[in-house]
Coordinates of C-alpha atoms in Angstrom, one line a residue:
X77 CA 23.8 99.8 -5.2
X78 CA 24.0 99.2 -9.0
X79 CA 21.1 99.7 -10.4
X80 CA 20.0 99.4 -14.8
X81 CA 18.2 102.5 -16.5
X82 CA 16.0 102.9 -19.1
X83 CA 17.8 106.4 -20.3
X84 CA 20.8 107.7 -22.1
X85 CA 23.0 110.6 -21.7
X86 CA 25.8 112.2 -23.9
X87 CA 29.0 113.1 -22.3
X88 CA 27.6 117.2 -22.2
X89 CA 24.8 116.2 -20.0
X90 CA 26.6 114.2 -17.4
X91 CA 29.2 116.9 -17.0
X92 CA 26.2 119.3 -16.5
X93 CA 24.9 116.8 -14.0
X94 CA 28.2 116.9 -12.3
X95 CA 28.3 121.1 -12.4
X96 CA 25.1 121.4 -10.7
X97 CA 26.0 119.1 -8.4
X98 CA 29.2 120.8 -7.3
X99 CA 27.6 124.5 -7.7
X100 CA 24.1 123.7 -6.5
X101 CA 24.7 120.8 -4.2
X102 CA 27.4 121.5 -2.6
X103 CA 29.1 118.3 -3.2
X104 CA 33.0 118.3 -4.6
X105 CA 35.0 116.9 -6.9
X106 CA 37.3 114.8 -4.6
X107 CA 34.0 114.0 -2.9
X108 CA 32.7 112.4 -6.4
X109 CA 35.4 110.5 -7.0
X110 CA 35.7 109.0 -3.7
X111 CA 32.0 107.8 -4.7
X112 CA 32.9 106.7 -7.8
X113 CA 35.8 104.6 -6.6
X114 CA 33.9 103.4 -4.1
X115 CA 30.8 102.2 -6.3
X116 CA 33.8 100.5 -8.3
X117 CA 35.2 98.8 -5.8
X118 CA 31.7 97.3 -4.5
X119 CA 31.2 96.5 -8.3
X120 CA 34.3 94.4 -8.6
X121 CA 33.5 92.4 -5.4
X122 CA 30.2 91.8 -6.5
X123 CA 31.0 91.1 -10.2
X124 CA 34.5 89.0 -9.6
X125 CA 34.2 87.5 -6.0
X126 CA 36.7 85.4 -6.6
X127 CA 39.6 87.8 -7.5
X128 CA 42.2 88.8 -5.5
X129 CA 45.4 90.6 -7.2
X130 CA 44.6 93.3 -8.8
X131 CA 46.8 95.4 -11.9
X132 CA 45.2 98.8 -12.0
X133 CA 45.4 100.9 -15.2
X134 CA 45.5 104.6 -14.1
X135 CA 45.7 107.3 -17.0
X136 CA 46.2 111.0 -16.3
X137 CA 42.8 112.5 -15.8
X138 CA 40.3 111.9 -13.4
X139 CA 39.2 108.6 -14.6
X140 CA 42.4 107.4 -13.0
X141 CA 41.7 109.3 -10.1
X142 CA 38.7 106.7 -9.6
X143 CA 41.1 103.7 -10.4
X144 CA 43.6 105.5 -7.5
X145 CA 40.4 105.4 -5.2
X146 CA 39.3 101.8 -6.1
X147 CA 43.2 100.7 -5.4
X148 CA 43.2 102.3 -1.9
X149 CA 40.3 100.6 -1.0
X150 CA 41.7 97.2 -2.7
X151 CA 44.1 97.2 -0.7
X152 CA 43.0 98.2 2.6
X153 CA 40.6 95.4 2.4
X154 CA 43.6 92.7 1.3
X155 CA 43.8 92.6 -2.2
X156 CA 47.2 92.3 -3.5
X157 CA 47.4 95.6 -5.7
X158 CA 50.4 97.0 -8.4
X159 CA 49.5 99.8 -10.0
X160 CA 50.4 101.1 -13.9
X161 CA 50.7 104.7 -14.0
X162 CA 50.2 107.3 -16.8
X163 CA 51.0 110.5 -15.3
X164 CA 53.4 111.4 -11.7
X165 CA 50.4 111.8 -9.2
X166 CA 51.5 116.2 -9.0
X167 CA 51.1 115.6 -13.1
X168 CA 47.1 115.0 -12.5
X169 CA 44.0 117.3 -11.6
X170 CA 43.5 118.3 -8.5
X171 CA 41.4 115.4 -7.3
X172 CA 43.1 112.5 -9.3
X173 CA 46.4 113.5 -7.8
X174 CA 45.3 113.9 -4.1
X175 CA 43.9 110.5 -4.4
X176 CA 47.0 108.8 -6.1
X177 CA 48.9 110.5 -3.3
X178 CA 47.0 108.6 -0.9
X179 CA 47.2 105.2 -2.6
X180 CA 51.0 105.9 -2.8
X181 CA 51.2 106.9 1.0
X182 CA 49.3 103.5 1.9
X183 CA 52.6 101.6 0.1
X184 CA 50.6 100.6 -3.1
X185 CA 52.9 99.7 -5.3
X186 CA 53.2 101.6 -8.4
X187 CA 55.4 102.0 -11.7
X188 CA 55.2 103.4 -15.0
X189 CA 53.6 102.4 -17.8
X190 CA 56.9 102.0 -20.0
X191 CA 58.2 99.4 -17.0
X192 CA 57.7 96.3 -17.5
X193 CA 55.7 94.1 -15.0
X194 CA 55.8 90.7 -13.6
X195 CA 52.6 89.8 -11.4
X196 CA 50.4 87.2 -11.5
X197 CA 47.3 89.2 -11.4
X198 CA 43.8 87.7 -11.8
X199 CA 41.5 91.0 -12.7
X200 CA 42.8 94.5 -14.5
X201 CA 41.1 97.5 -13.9
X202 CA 41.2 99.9 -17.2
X203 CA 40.8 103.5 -15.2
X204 CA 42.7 104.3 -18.5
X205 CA 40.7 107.3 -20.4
X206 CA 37.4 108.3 -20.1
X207 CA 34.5 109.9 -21.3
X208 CA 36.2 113.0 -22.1
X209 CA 38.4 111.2 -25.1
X210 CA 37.6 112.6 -28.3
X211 CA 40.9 111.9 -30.5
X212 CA 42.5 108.8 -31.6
X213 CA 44.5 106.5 -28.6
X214 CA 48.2 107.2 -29.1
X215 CA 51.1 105.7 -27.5
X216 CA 51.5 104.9 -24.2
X217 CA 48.1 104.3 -23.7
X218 CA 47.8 102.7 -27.0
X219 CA 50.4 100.1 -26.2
X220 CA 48.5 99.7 -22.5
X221 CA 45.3 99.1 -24.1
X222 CA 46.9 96.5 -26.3
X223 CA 48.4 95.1 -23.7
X224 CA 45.3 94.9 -21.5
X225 CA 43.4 92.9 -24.5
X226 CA 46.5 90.5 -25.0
X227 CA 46.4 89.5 -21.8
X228 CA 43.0 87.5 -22.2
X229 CA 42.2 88.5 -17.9
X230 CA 38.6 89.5 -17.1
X231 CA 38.6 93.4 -17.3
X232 CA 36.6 95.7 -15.6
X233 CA 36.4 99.5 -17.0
X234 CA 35.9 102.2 -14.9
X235 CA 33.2 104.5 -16.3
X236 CA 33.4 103.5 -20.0
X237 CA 36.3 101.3 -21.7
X238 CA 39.2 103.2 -22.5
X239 CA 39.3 103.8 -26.7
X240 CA 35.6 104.4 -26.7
X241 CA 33.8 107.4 -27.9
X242 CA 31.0 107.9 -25.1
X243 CA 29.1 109.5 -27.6
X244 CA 28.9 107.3 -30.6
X245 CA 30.1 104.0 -29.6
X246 CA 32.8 104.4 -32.0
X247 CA 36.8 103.0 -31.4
X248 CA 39.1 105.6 -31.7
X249 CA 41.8 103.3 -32.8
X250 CA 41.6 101.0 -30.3
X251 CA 39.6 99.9 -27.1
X252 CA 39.8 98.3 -23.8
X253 CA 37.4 94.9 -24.6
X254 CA 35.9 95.2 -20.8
X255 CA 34.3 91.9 -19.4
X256 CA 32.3 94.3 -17.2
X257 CA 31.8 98.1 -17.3
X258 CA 30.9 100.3 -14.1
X259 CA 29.8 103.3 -15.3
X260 CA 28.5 106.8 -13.2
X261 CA 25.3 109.1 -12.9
X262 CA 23.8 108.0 -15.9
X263 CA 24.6 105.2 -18.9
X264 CA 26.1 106.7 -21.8
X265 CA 24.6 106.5 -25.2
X266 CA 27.7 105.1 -27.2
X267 CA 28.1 102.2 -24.7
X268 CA 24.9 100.7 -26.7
X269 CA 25.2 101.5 -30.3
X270 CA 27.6 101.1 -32.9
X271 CA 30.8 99.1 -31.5
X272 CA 29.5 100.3 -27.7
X273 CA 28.0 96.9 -27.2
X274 CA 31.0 94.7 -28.3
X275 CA 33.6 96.6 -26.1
X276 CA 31.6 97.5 -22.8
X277 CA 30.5 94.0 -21.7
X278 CA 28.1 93.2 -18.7
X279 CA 26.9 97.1 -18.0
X280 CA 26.0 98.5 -14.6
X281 CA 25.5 101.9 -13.1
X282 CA 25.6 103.8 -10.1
X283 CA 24.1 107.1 -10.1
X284 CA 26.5 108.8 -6.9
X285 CA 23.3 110.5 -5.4
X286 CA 22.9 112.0 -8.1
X287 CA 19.4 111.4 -9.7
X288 CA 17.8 114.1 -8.6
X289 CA 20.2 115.8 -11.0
X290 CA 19.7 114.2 -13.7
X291 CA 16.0 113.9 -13.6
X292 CA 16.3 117.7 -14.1
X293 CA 17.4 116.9 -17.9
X294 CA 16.0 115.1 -20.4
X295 CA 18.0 111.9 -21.8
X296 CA 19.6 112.0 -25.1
X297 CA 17.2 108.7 -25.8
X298 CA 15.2 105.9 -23.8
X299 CA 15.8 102.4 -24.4
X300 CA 12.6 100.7 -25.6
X301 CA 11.5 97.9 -23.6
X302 CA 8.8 95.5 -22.9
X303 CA 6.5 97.6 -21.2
X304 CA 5.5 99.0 -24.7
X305 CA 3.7 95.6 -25.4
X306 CA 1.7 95.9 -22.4
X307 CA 1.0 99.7 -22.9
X308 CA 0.7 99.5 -26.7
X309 CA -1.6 95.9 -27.3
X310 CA -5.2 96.1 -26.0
X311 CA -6.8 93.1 -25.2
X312 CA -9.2 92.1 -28.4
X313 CA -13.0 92.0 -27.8
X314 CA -14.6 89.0 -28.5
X315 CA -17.4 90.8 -30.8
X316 CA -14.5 91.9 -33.7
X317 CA -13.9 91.2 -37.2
X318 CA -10.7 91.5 -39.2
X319 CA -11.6 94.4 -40.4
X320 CA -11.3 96.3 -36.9
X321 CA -7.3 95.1 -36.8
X322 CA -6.6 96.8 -40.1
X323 CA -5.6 96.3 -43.9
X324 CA -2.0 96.4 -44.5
X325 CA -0.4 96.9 -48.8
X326 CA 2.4 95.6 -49.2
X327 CA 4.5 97.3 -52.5
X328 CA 7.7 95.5 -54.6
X329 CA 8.7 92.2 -55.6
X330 CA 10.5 93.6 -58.9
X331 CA 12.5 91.1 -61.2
X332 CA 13.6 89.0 -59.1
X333 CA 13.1 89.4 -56.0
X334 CA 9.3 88.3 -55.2
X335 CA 10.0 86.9 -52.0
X336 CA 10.6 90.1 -49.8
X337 CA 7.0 91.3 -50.1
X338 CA 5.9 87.8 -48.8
X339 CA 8.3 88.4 -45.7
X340 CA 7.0 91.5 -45.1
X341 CA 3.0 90.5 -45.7
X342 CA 3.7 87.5 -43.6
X343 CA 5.2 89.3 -40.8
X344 CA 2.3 91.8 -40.5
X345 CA -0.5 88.9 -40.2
X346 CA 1.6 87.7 -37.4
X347 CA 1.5 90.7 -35.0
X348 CA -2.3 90.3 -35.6
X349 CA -2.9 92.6 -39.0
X350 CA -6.2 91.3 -40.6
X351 CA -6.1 91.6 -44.2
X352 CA -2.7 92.0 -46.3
X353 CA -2.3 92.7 -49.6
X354 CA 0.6 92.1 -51.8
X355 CA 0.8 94.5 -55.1
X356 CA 3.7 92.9 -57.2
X357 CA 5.1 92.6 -60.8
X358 CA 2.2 90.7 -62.9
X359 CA 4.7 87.9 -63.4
X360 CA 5.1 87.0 -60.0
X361 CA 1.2 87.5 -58.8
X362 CA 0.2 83.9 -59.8
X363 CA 1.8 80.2 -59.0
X364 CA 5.5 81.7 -58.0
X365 CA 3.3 83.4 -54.6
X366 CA 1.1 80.4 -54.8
X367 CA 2.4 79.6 -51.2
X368 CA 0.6 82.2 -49.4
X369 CA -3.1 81.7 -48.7
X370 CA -3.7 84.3 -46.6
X371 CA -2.5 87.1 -48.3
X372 CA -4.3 88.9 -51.5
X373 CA -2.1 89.2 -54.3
X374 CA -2.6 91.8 -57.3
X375 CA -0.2 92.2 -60.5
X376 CA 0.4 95.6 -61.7
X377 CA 1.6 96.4 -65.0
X378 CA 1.4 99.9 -64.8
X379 CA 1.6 102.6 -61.6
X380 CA -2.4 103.6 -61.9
X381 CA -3.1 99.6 -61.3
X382 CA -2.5 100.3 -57.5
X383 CA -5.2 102.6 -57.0
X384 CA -8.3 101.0 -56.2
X385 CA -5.8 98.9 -53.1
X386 CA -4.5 102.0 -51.6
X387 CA -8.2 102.9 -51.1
X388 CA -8.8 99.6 -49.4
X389 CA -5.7 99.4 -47.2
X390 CA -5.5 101.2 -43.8
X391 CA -1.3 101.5 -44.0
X392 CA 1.0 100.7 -46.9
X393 CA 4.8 99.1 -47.2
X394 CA 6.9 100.1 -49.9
X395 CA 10.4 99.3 -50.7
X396 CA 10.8 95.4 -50.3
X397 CA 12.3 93.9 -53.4
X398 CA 11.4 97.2 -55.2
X399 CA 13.9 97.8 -57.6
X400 CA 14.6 101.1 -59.1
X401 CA 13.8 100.7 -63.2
X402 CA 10.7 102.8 -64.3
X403 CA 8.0 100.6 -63.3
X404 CA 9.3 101.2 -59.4
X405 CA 9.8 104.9 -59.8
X406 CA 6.2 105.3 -61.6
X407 CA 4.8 103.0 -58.8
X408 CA 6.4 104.8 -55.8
X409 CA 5.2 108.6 -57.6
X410 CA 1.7 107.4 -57.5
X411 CA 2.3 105.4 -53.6
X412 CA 3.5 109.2 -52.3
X413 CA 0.8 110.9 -53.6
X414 CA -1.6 108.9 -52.3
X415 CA -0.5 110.1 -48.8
X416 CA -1.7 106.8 -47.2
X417 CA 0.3 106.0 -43.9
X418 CA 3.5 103.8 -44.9
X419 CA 6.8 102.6 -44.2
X420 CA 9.5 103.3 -47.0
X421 CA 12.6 100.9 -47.4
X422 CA 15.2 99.5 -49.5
X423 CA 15.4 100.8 -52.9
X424 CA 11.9 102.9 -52.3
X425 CA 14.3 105.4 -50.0
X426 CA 16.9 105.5 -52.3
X427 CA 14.2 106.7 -55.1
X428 CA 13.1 109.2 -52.2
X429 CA 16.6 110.2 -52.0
X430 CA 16.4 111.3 -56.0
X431 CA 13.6 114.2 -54.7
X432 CA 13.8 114.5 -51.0
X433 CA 10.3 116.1 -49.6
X434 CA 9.2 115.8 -46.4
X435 CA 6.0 114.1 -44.7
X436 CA 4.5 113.1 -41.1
X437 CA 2.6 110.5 -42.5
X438 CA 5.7 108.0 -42.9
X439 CA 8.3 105.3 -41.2
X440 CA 11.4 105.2 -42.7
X441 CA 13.7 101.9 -42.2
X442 CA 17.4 102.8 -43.6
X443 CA 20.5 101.0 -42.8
X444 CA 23.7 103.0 -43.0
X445 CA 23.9 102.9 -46.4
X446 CA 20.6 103.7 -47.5
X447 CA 20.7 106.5 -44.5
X448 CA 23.7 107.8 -46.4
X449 CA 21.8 108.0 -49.9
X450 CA 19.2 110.0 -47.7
X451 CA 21.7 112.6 -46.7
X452 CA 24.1 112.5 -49.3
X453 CA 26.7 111.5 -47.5
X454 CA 29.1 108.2 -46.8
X455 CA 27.8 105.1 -45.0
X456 CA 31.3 105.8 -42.5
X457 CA 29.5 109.5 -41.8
X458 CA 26.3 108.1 -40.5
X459 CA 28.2 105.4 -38.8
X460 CA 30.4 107.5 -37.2
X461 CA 27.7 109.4 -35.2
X462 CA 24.4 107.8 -35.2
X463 CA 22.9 109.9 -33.0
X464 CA 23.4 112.9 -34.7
X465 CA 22.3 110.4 -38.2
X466 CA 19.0 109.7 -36.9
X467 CA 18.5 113.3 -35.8
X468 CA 19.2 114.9 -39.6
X469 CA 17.4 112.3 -41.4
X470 CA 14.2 113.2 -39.3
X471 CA 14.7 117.1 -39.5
X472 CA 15.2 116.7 -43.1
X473 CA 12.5 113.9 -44.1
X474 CA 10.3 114.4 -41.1
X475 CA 7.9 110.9 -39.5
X476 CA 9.7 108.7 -38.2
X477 CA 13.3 106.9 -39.0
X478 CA 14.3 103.8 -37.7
X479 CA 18.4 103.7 -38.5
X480 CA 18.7 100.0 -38.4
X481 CA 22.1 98.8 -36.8
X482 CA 23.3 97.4 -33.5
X483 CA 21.8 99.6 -31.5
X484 CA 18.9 100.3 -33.6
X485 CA 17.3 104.2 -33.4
X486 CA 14.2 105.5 -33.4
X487 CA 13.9 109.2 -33.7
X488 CA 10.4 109.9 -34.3
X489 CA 7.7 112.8 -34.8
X490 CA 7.0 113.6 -30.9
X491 CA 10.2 114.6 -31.2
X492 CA 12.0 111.5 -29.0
X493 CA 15.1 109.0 -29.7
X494 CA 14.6 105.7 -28.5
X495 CA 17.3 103.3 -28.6
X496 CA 17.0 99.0 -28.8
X497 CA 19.6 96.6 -27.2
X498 CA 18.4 93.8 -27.9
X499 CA 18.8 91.5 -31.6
X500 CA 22.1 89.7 -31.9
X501 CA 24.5 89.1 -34.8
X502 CA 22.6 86.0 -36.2
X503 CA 19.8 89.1 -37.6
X504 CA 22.5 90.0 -40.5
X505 CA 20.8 88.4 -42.8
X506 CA 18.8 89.1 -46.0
X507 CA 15.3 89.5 -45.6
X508 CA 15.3 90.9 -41.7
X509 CA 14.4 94.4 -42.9
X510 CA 11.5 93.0 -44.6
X511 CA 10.0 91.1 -41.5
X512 CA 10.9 94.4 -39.9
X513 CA 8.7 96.5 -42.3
X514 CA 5.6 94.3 -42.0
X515 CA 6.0 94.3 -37.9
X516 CA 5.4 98.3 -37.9
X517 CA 3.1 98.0 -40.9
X518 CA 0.9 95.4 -39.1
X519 CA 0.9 97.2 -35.8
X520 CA -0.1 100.5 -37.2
X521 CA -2.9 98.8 -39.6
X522 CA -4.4 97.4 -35.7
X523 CA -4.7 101.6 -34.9
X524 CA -1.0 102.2 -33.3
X525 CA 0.3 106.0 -34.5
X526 CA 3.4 105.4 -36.3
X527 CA 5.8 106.7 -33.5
X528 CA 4.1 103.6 -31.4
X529 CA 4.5 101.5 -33.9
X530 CA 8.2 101.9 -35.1
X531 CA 9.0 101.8 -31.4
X532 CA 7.2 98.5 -30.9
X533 CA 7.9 97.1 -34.1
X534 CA 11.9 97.6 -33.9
X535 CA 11.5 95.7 -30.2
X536 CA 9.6 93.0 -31.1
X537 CA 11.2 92.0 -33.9
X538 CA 14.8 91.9 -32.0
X539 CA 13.5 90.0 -29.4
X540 CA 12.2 87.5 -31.7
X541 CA 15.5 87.1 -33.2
X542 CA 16.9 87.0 -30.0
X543 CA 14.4 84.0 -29.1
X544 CA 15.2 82.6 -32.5
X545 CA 19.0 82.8 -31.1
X546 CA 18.3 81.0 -27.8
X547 CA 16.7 77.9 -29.3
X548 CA 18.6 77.1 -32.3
X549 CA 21.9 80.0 -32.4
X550 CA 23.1 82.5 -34.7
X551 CA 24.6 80.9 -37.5
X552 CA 22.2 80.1 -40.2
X553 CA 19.3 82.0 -38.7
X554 CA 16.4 83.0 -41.7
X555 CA 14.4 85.9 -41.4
X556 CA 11.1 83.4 -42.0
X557 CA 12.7 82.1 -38.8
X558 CA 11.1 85.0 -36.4
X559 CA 7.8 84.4 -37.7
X560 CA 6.3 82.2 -34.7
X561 CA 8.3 84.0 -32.4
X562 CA 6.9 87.6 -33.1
X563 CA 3.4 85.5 -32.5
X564 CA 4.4 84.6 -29.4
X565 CA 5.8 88.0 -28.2
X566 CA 2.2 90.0 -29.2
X567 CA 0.4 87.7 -27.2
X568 CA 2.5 87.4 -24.2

């Protein structure tokens, strides 16, 4: 049975998973691997019913061991089966090479990667490397994995595609571009973030029997999913005012750039926020934010101007369109001191970067790069393991940190990771962080904590680009776009 999960698992857990198993359980290795070639095979049937030859990419650990299992099984039941070998079978571990023994003994043919082959085969099977890689691909498998991608046939990866970090979704030089993955025990946190998404295809999972197992560990993170809505949203009582669903403050619009504070005010009316304010240069608080009726909008000349609105608002946004001259810096001095509830972006976390200090009473939105300012390191550091990104900017800055990306994070006070799949490419856009920001803002102004409402607030606002997608596609998409969307999602 292949079955989805909500949970994710670095590579160290699922080899614990598979030590307890074999110590505590009493099950062995050749025994997993039969499983695991097994739950391949059925995977292939069900996934490519129409397939029939078969070129099998075995490498020289026990990855290939699975693809050895998945070719016996091939070919017992008729499929036509030539397999490309790494490694002699009495060159592999013990289980990998008593399985390749046995697909040899059943007349499989097999040759070497170096040789070339001739065969007209409808399906590859990348049993290549896998999650154990932690180095860059290098020749042979290099020019197999090439060759696999050149050859524009479905693929189906065994476990993870070959060239991908399990870890943090990064390429290690190059990757098997799988039209499906199977994977085992558990789904591994690099197939969703980072290039994870883009190389693993249509994901499935078969635990082996061993859930019980992994139940006994916590996940490395939980994908957020719609549940939250349902959990998060109470019904509203007909006897309310807008004053029960909160006051959001909305801070920026420097030279400039007045329009990201209107994305973000917008955004937090329509998850159901009742009053939003938008403080913004003087210059921009009359006819050039004339468009905006239902949002309050102040000029402030000088940072003690935003005093008597952080009294009135419930949660505050700063960062949108802030800039960093010396009416931003003065302004963001007298936001932090305030200590009102708020999400920081844009140039506001690169001003926090200046004098890091640490608070539980914040969201913070980075991308890579701002992340990097953060940490004082490159945007290629945090990119290169997000997990571990997400983990230091919360440990150093404490809240919550949403580390935008595909693959978004959460990493929040409690302390948990959560990880989102969905969003799509047509979100790389300006403006999306600032629809993003009023999302959380508007939630948390309705009485969400701020762990709720960075989890929420990073769903719904990918699945209302996603809907955005569906209706009208990626190219050209607006952040303004998700606005009716993001209505329709917090009433559903």
């Amino acid at each position: 049975m292949i079955t989805p999960g909500a949970s994710l698992f670095l590579t160290s857990q699922i080899r614990d998973c598979e030590r307890i198993a074999i110590t505590d359980l009493a099950v062995t290795e050749t025994e997993l691997m039969a499983s695991a070639g097994r739950a391949a095979f059925n995977a292939l049937k069900q996934l490519f019913p129409s397939s029939k030859k078969l070129l099998i990419y075995c490498g020289n650990g026990n990855n290939a061991g699975d693809g050895y299992v998945l070719a016996s099984l091939a070919h017992k039941a008729g499929y036509g089966v030539i397999i490309n070998q790494y490694k002699a079978p009495d060159k592999l571990p013990p289980a990998a090479m008593e399985a390749a023994k046995t697909a040899l003994d059943a007349g499989i043919s097999c040759q070497y990667m170096e040789d070339f082959i001739d065969n007209e085969a409808d399906l590859i099977v990348d049993a290549l490397l896998g999650t154990g890689l932690s180095g860059e691909v290098r020749d042979p498998l290099l020019t197999a994995i090439n060759q696999i991608n050149a050859s524009e046939l479905p693929v189906l990866s065994i476990d993870i595609p070959s060239g991908l970090n399990a870890d943090t979704g990064q390429v290690m030089g190059v990757c098997v571009r799988a039209t499906a993955t199977i994977t085992f025990i558990g789904q591994k946190f690099g197939m969703m973030t980072l290039d994870g998404p883009d190389y693993c295809g249509e994901i499935h999972c078969h635990d082996l029997a061993l859930r019980s197992c992994l139940l006994a560990m916590p996940p490395a993170a939980q994908i957020l999913d719609s549940h939250l809505s349902a959990s998060l949203l109470p019904k509203r009582l007909r006897n309310c005012h807008k004053n029960n669903f909160g006051h959001v403050l909305v801070i920026g619009g420097n030279k400039g750039m007045p329009g990201a504070v209107c994305l973000a005010a917008i955004a937090a009316l329509r998850v159901g926020a009742g009053v939003v304010t938008i403080a913004t240069r003087s210059e921009y608080a009359g006819s050039a934010l004339s468009g905006f009726p239902e949002v309050m909008i102040y000029g402030i000349e000088q940072a003690t101007d935003i005093l008597p609105l952080i009294e009135r608002a419930t949660v505050c946004i700063i960062g949108p369109g802030l800039g960093m001259d010396d009416w931003a810096t003065q302004l963001f001095g007298q936001v932090i001191a305030a200590q009102l509830p708020m999400i920081i972006d844009a140039s506001a976390l690169r001003i926090l970067a200046r004098t890091p200090q640490k608070d539980d009473n914040w969201v913070l939105t980075p991308h890579p790069g701002e992340g990097a300012s953060l940490l004082g390191c490159s945007a290629d550091e945090i990119q290169a393991d997000r997990y571990k990104a997400v983990y230091m900017l919360q440990k150093k800055y404490g809240g919550n940190v949403v580390l935008k990306g595909v693959g978004s994070l959460v990493r929040t006070d409690e302390p948990a990771t959560f990880l989102c799949r969905e969003g799509n490419p047509g979100m790389a856009t300006a403006g999306m962080g600032d629809v993003l920001n009023g999302v959380i803002a508007g939630l948390a102004a309705q009485g969400l904590s701020l762990a709720d409402a960075a989890k929420l607030g990073v769903w719904l606002h990918a699945n209302a680009g996603d809907l955005a997608v569906r209706k009208q596609g990626e190219r050209g998409l607006i952040a303004s776009d998700l606005m009716p969307f993001l209505r329709l999602l917090v009433n559903e």
